PDB file of C-alpha atoms in Angstrom:
ATOM      1  CA  MET A  17      -9.456 -40.010   7.616  1.00 50.00           C
ATOM      2  CA  GLU A  18     -11.571 -37.100   6.364  1.00 52.00           C
ATOM      3  CA  LYS A  19     -10.806 -33.594   7.663  1.00 51.00           C
ATOM      4  CA  ASN A  20     -13.771 -31.585   8.903  1.00 51.00           C
ATOM      5  CA  PHE A  21     -13.554 -27.874   8.086  1.00 49.00           C
ATOM      6  CA  GLY A  22     -16.858 -26.968   9.706  1.00 51.00           C
ATOM      7  CA  THR A  23     -19.159 -27.659   6.745  1.00 49.00           C
ATOM      8  CA  SER A  24     -19.802 -31.092   5.384  1.00 50.00           C
ATOM      9  CA  ARG A  25     -21.054 -31.698   1.867  1.00 51.00           C
ATOM     10  CA  ARG A  26     -24.411 -32.672   3.237  1.00 53.00           C
ATOM     11  CA  ASN A  27     -24.743 -29.349   5.158  1.00 55.00           C
ATOM     12  CA  ALA A  28     -23.576 -27.287   2.160  1.00 53.00           C
ATOM     13  CA  ALA A  29     -26.286 -28.661  -0.144  1.00 57.00           C
ATOM     14  CA  HIS A  30     -28.502 -25.627   0.502  1.00 57.00           C
ATOM     15  CA  LEU A  31     -25.829 -23.414  -1.095  1.00 60.00           C
ATOM     16  CA  ILE A  32     -26.211 -25.043  -4.520  1.00 68.00           C
ATOM     17  CA  PRO A  33     -29.187 -23.693  -6.518  1.00 64.00           C
ATOM     18  CA  LYS A  34     -31.767 -26.372  -7.304  1.00 70.00           C
ATOM     19  CA  ASN A  35     -32.889 -24.880 -10.610  1.00 74.00           C
ATOM     20  CA  LYS A  36     -32.342 -21.984 -13.007  1.00 74.00           C
ATOM     21  CA  ASN A  37     -34.952 -19.751 -11.347  1.00 75.00           C
ATOM     22  CA  GLU A  38     -33.283 -20.113  -7.966  1.00 76.00           C
ATOM     23  CA  ALA A  39     -29.894 -19.348  -9.548  1.00 73.00           C
ATOM     24  CA  ASN A  40     -31.297 -16.198 -11.202  1.00 76.00           C
ATOM     25  CA  ALA A  41     -32.913 -15.131  -7.923  1.00 75.00           C
ATOM     26  CA  ARG A  42     -29.563 -15.465  -6.138  1.00 73.00           C
ATOM     27  CA  LYS A  43     -27.814 -13.435  -8.863  1.00 75.00           C
ATOM     28  CA  SER A  44     -30.465 -10.765  -8.519  1.00 75.00           C
ATOM     29  CA  LEU A  45     -30.031 -10.744  -4.742  1.00 76.00           C
ATOM     30  CA  HIS A  46     -26.254 -10.446  -5.124  1.00 70.00           C
ATOM     31  CA  LYS A  47     -26.710  -7.494  -7.511  1.00 72.00           C
ATOM     32  CA  LYS A  48     -29.054  -5.781  -5.042  1.00 73.00           C
ATOM     33  CA  ILE A  49     -26.594  -6.284  -2.192  1.00 76.00           C
ATOM     34  CA  LEU A  50     -23.761  -4.911  -4.331  1.00 70.00           C
ATOM     35  CA  ALA A  51     -25.873  -1.888  -5.354  1.00 69.00           C
ATOM     36  CA  LEU A  52     -26.770  -1.275  -1.713  1.00 72.00           C
ATOM     37  CA  ALA A  53     -23.109  -1.452  -0.725  1.00 72.00           C
ATOM     38  CA  VAL A  54     -22.171   1.061  -3.437  1.00 67.00           C
ATOM     39  CA  LEU A  55     -24.975   3.437  -2.386  1.00 63.00           C
ATOM     40  CA  LEU A  56     -23.983   3.114   1.245  1.00 66.00           C
ATOM     41  CA  SER A  57     -20.375   3.939   0.333  1.00 62.00           C
ATOM     42  CA  LEU A  58     -21.475   7.016  -1.627  1.00 53.00           C
ATOM     43  CA  PHE A  59     -23.747   8.110   1.214  1.00 55.00           C
ATOM     44  CA  THR A  60     -20.916   7.717   3.701  1.00 57.00           C
ATOM     45  CA  MET A  61     -18.577   9.836   1.569  1.00 49.00           C
ATOM     46  CA  ASN A  62     -21.260  12.528   1.164  1.00 50.00           C
ATOM     47  CA  ALA A  63     -22.096  12.439   4.874  1.00 49.00           C
ATOM     48  CA  HIS A  64     -18.395  12.860   5.657  1.00 49.00           C
ATOM     49  CA  SER A  65     -18.238  16.072   3.658  1.00 48.00           C
ATOM     50  CA  GLN A  66     -21.412  17.355   5.373  1.00 53.00           C
ATOM     51  CA  ILE A  67     -20.351  16.342   8.867  1.00 54.00           C
ATOM     52  CA  ARG A  68     -17.144  18.333   8.530  1.00 55.00           C
ATOM     53  CA  SER A  69     -19.254  21.468   8.900  1.00 60.00           C
ATOM     54  CA  GLN A  70     -20.919  20.137  12.072  1.00 71.00           C
ATOM     55  CA  VAL A  71     -17.908  18.678  13.886  1.00 81.00           C
ATOM     56  CA  GLY A  72     -14.981  20.885  14.755  1.00 86.00           C
ATOM     57  CA  ILE A  73     -11.726  20.981  16.674  1.00 87.00           C
ATOM     58  CA  VAL A  74     -12.192  22.427  20.179  1.00 90.00           C
ATOM     59  CA  ARG A  75      -9.354  24.073  22.090  1.00 88.00           C
ATOM     60  CA  GLY A  76      -9.609  25.376  25.641  1.00 87.00           C
ATOM     61  CA  GLN A  77      -8.494  28.917  26.436  1.00 86.00           C
ATOM     62  CA  PHE A  78      -7.056  29.333  29.938  1.00 85.00           C
ATOM     63  CA  SER A  79      -7.645  32.507  31.889  1.00 85.00           C
ATOM     64  CA  GLN A  80      -4.673  34.822  32.375  1.00 88.00           C
ATOM     65  CA  ASP A  81      -4.874  34.258  36.143  1.00 90.00           C
ATOM     66  CA  PHE A  82      -4.679  30.466  35.759  1.00 88.00           C
ATOM     67  CA  THR A  83      -1.836  30.727  33.242  1.00 88.00           C
ATOM     68  CA  SER A  84       0.139  33.061  35.536  1.00 91.00           C
ATOM     69  CA  LYS A  85      -0.252  30.703  38.504  1.00 92.00           C
ATOM     70  CA  MET A  86       0.859  27.702  36.449  1.00 90.00           C
ATOM     71  CA  GLU A  87       3.881  29.600  35.074  1.00 92.00           C
ATOM     72  CA  SER A  88       4.869  30.642  38.602  1.00 93.00           C
ATOM     73  CA  CYS A  89       4.551  27.047  39.779  1.00 92.00           C
ATOM     74  CA  ARG A  90       6.603  25.875  36.789  1.00 92.00           C
ATOM     75  CA  GLU A  91       9.441  28.272  37.643  1.00 93.00           C
ATOM     76  CA  LYS A  92       9.524  27.103  41.265  1.00 93.00           C
ATOM     77  CA  ILE A  93       9.657  23.482  40.127  1.00 92.00           C
ATOM     78  CA  ARG A  94      12.361  24.244  37.564  1.00 91.00           C
ATOM     79  CA  GLY A  95      14.356  26.068  40.263  1.00 92.00           C
ATOM     80  CA  THR A  96      14.453  22.905  42.372  1.00 92.00           C
ATOM     81  CA  GLY A  97      15.889  20.941  39.458  1.00 90.00           C
ATOM     82  CA  TYR A  98      12.797  19.045  38.338  1.00 90.00           C
ATOM     83  CA  THR A  99      12.977  20.113  34.706  1.00 89.00           C
ATOM     84  CA  THR A 100      10.924  17.147  33.464  1.00 91.00           C
ATOM     85  CA  TYR A 101       7.969  18.287  35.565  1.00 91.00           C
ATOM     86  CA  ALA A 102       8.458  21.870  34.410  1.00 91.00           C
ATOM     87  CA  LYS A 103       8.296  20.680  30.803  1.00 91.00           C
ATOM     88  CA  ALA A 104       5.053  18.845  31.604  1.00 90.00           C
ATOM     89  CA  ILE A 105       3.534  22.138  32.773  1.00 89.00           C
ATOM     90  CA  ASP A 106       4.715  23.766  29.534  1.00 89.00           C
ATOM     91  CA  ALA A 107       3.017  21.029  27.529  1.00 87.00           C
ATOM     92  CA  TYR A 108      -0.168  21.421  29.571  1.00 85.00           C
ATOM     93  CA  LEU A 109      -0.220  25.188  29.031  1.00 86.00           C
ATOM     94  CA  ALA A 110       0.310  24.673  25.299  1.00 84.00           C
ATOM     95  CA  GLY A 111      -3.138  23.084  25.406  1.00 78.00           C
ATOM     96  CA  GLY A 112      -4.781  20.092  23.911  1.00 80.00           C
ATOM     97  CA  PHE A 113      -7.670  19.701  21.557  1.00 86.00           C
ATOM     98  CA  GLY A 114     -10.618  17.448  20.887  1.00 87.00           C
ATOM     99  CA  SER A 115     -13.725  17.173  18.803  1.00 86.00           C
ATOM    100  CA  GLY A 116     -16.880  19.201  19.314  1.00 89.00           C
ATOM    101  CA  PHE A 117     -20.336  18.606  17.863  1.00 85.00           C
ATOM    102  CA  VAL A 118     -22.702  21.455  17.022  1.00 85.00           C
ATOM    103  CA  TYR A 119     -26.214  21.400  18.451  1.00 81.00           C
ATOM    104  CA  ALA A 120     -28.845  24.022  17.611  1.00 79.00           C
ATOM    105  CA  ALA A 121     -31.566  24.397  20.247  1.00 79.00           C
ATOM    106  CA  ASP A 122     -35.174  25.150  19.340  1.00 79.00           C
ATOM    107  CA  ASP A 123     -34.720  28.785  20.437  1.00 79.00           C
ATOM    108  CA  GLY A 124     -31.881  29.233  17.923  1.00 76.00           C
ATOM    109  CA  THR A 125     -29.043  29.118  20.452  1.00 80.00           C
ATOM    110  CA  THR A 126     -26.098  27.169  19.112  1.00 83.00           C
ATOM    111  CA  TYR A 127     -24.080  24.952  21.438  1.00 86.00           C
ATOM    112  CA  VAL A 128     -21.071  22.705  21.124  1.00 88.00           C
ATOM    113  CA  LEU A 129     -20.916  19.354  22.896  1.00 88.00           C
ATOM    114  CA  THR A 130     -17.387  18.189  23.719  1.00 89.00           C
ATOM    115  CA  ASN A 131     -15.490  16.263  26.378  1.00 88.00           C
ATOM    116  CA  ARG A 132     -14.791  17.897  29.726  1.00 87.00           C
ATOM    117  CA  HIS A 133     -11.130  16.866  29.683  1.00 88.00           C
ATOM    118  CA  VAL A 134     -10.643  18.910  26.490  1.00 88.00           C
ATOM    119  CA  ILE A 135     -11.485  22.185  28.263  1.00 87.00           C
ATOM    120  CA  MET A 136     -10.855  21.123  31.863  1.00 83.00           C
ATOM    121  CA  GLU A 137      -9.364  24.295  33.397  1.00 82.00           C
ATOM    122  CA  ALA A 138     -10.425  26.656  30.610  1.00 85.00           C
ATOM    123  CA  ASP A 139     -12.916  29.429  31.107  1.00 85.00           C
ATOM    124  CA  LYS A 140     -13.428  29.890  27.366  1.00 90.00           C
ATOM    125  CA  ALA A 141     -12.841  27.825  24.243  1.00 90.00           C
ATOM    126  CA  SER A 142     -12.525  28.080  20.488  1.00 88.00           C
ATOM    127  CA  ILE A 143     -13.761  25.792  17.749  1.00 90.00           C
ATOM    128  CA  GLU A 144     -12.408  25.397  14.229  1.00 89.00           C
ATOM    129  CA  PHE A 145     -14.348  23.992  11.297  1.00 86.00           C
ATOM    130  CA  GLU A 146     -12.979  22.916   7.946  1.00 82.00           C
ATOM    131  CA  SER A 147     -15.225  23.100   4.900  1.00 75.00           C
ATOM    132  CA  SER A 148     -15.113  20.572   2.090  1.00 72.00           C
ATOM    133  CA  ASP A 149     -13.020  22.985  -0.008  1.00 77.00           C
ATOM    134  CA  GLY A 150     -10.308  23.076   2.679  1.00 78.00           C
ATOM    135  CA  LYS A 151     -11.050  26.524   4.115  1.00 83.00           C
ATOM    136  CA  SER A 152     -11.187  26.775   7.890  1.00 85.00           C
ATOM    137  CA  GLU A 153     -13.278  29.033  10.072  1.00 86.00           C
ATOM    138  CA  ILE A 154     -12.496  29.646  13.744  1.00 88.00           C
ATOM    139  CA  TYR A 155     -14.960  30.839  16.371  1.00 89.00           C
ATOM    140  CA  GLU A 156     -13.367  32.257  19.527  1.00 89.00           C
ATOM    141  CA  ASP A 157     -14.628  32.998  23.039  1.00 89.00           C
ATOM    142  CA  LEU A 158     -17.158  30.197  23.396  1.00 91.00           C
ATOM    143  CA  ALA A 159     -18.451  30.224  26.969  1.00 90.00           C
ATOM    144  CA  VAL A 160     -18.319  27.101  29.114  1.00 89.00           C
ATOM    145  CA  VAL A 161     -21.993  26.608  30.024  1.00 89.00           C
ATOM    146  CA  ALA A 162     -21.855  23.272  31.844  1.00 88.00           C
ATOM    147  CA  MET A 163     -19.482  20.421  32.654  1.00 87.00           C
ATOM    148  CA  ASN A 164     -19.953  16.982  34.162  1.00 85.00           C
ATOM    149  CA  GLU A 165     -16.873  15.220  35.454  1.00 85.00           C
ATOM    150  CA  ASP A 166     -18.597  11.848  35.929  1.00 85.00           C
ATOM    151  CA  ILE A 167     -19.531  11.428  32.264  1.00 86.00           C
ATOM    152  CA  ASP A 168     -16.733  13.650  30.850  1.00 86.00           C
ATOM    153  CA  VAL A 169     -19.045  16.022  28.978  1.00 87.00           C
ATOM    154  CA  ALA A 170     -18.955  19.786  28.529  1.00 88.00           C
ATOM    155  CA  ILE A 171     -21.346  22.184  26.819  1.00 89.00           C
ATOM    156  CA  LEU A 172     -20.083  25.367  25.211  1.00 91.00           C
ATOM    157  CA  ALA A 173     -22.142  28.269  23.875  1.00 89.00           C
ATOM    158  CA  PHE A 174     -21.308  30.637  21.064  1.00 86.00           C
ATOM    159  CA  PRO A 175     -21.180  34.312  22.051  1.00 80.00           C
ATOM    160  CA  SER A 176     -24.556  35.978  21.498  1.00 72.00           C
ATOM    161  CA  ASN A 177     -22.987  38.641  19.269  1.00 55.00           C
ATOM    162  CA  LYS A 178     -21.555  36.066  16.831  1.00 58.00           C
ATOM    163  CA  ASN A 179     -23.360  35.411  13.578  1.00 49.00           C
ATOM    164  CA  VAL A 180     -22.993  31.645  13.698  1.00 55.00           C
ATOM    165  CA  GLY A 181     -23.849  30.011  10.409  1.00 50.00           C
ATOM    166  CA  GLY A 182     -23.201  33.028   8.240  1.00 42.00           C
ATOM    167  CA  GLY A 183     -20.184  31.356   6.672  1.00 40.00           C
ATOM    168  CA  THR A 184     -19.453  27.911   5.391  1.00 35.00           C
ATOM    169  CA  ALA A 185     -18.952  26.345   8.776  1.00 39.00           C
ATOM    170  CA  ILE A 186     -22.165  25.860  10.715  1.00 45.00           C
ATOM    171  CA  ASN A 187     -25.410  24.948   9.092  1.00 41.00           C
ATOM    172  CA  PRO A 188     -27.796  23.786  11.855  1.00 41.00           C
TER     173      PRO A 188
END
């Protein structure tokens, strides 16, 4: 009994070149595909080094009022013996982070698009960029311009007095 592995000899006949010209054409096609793959790999590596200056790490900055209220709540919870929940508030106040993508509007205003959950209760944010040589540049006091809970998106704006793009980080 013959085992069927999905391709019979009759169906695989089209894979065998019929003559020398067809064999050379297939070799040429294989070389072109390989060259395209190599170019695509090089492009991807180059794009990665360029994208590092357009994508940064966003961190929310809580207001002092919000932080004080959360710390007060944490102490009340800790006082009742729920230390695990108090530690969760500590972790929340330590803050999280996420990615942010730079967008330059036609009028020259520079924005950052990020997720709402990254800056959820923050009234300001910061963004950090790393250049290809390993240096980092941090921009503080980005204003929260808009948020949408349904699609988990937030828009941040650089302060108007910041010279965005003067360094290695942003190049809109």
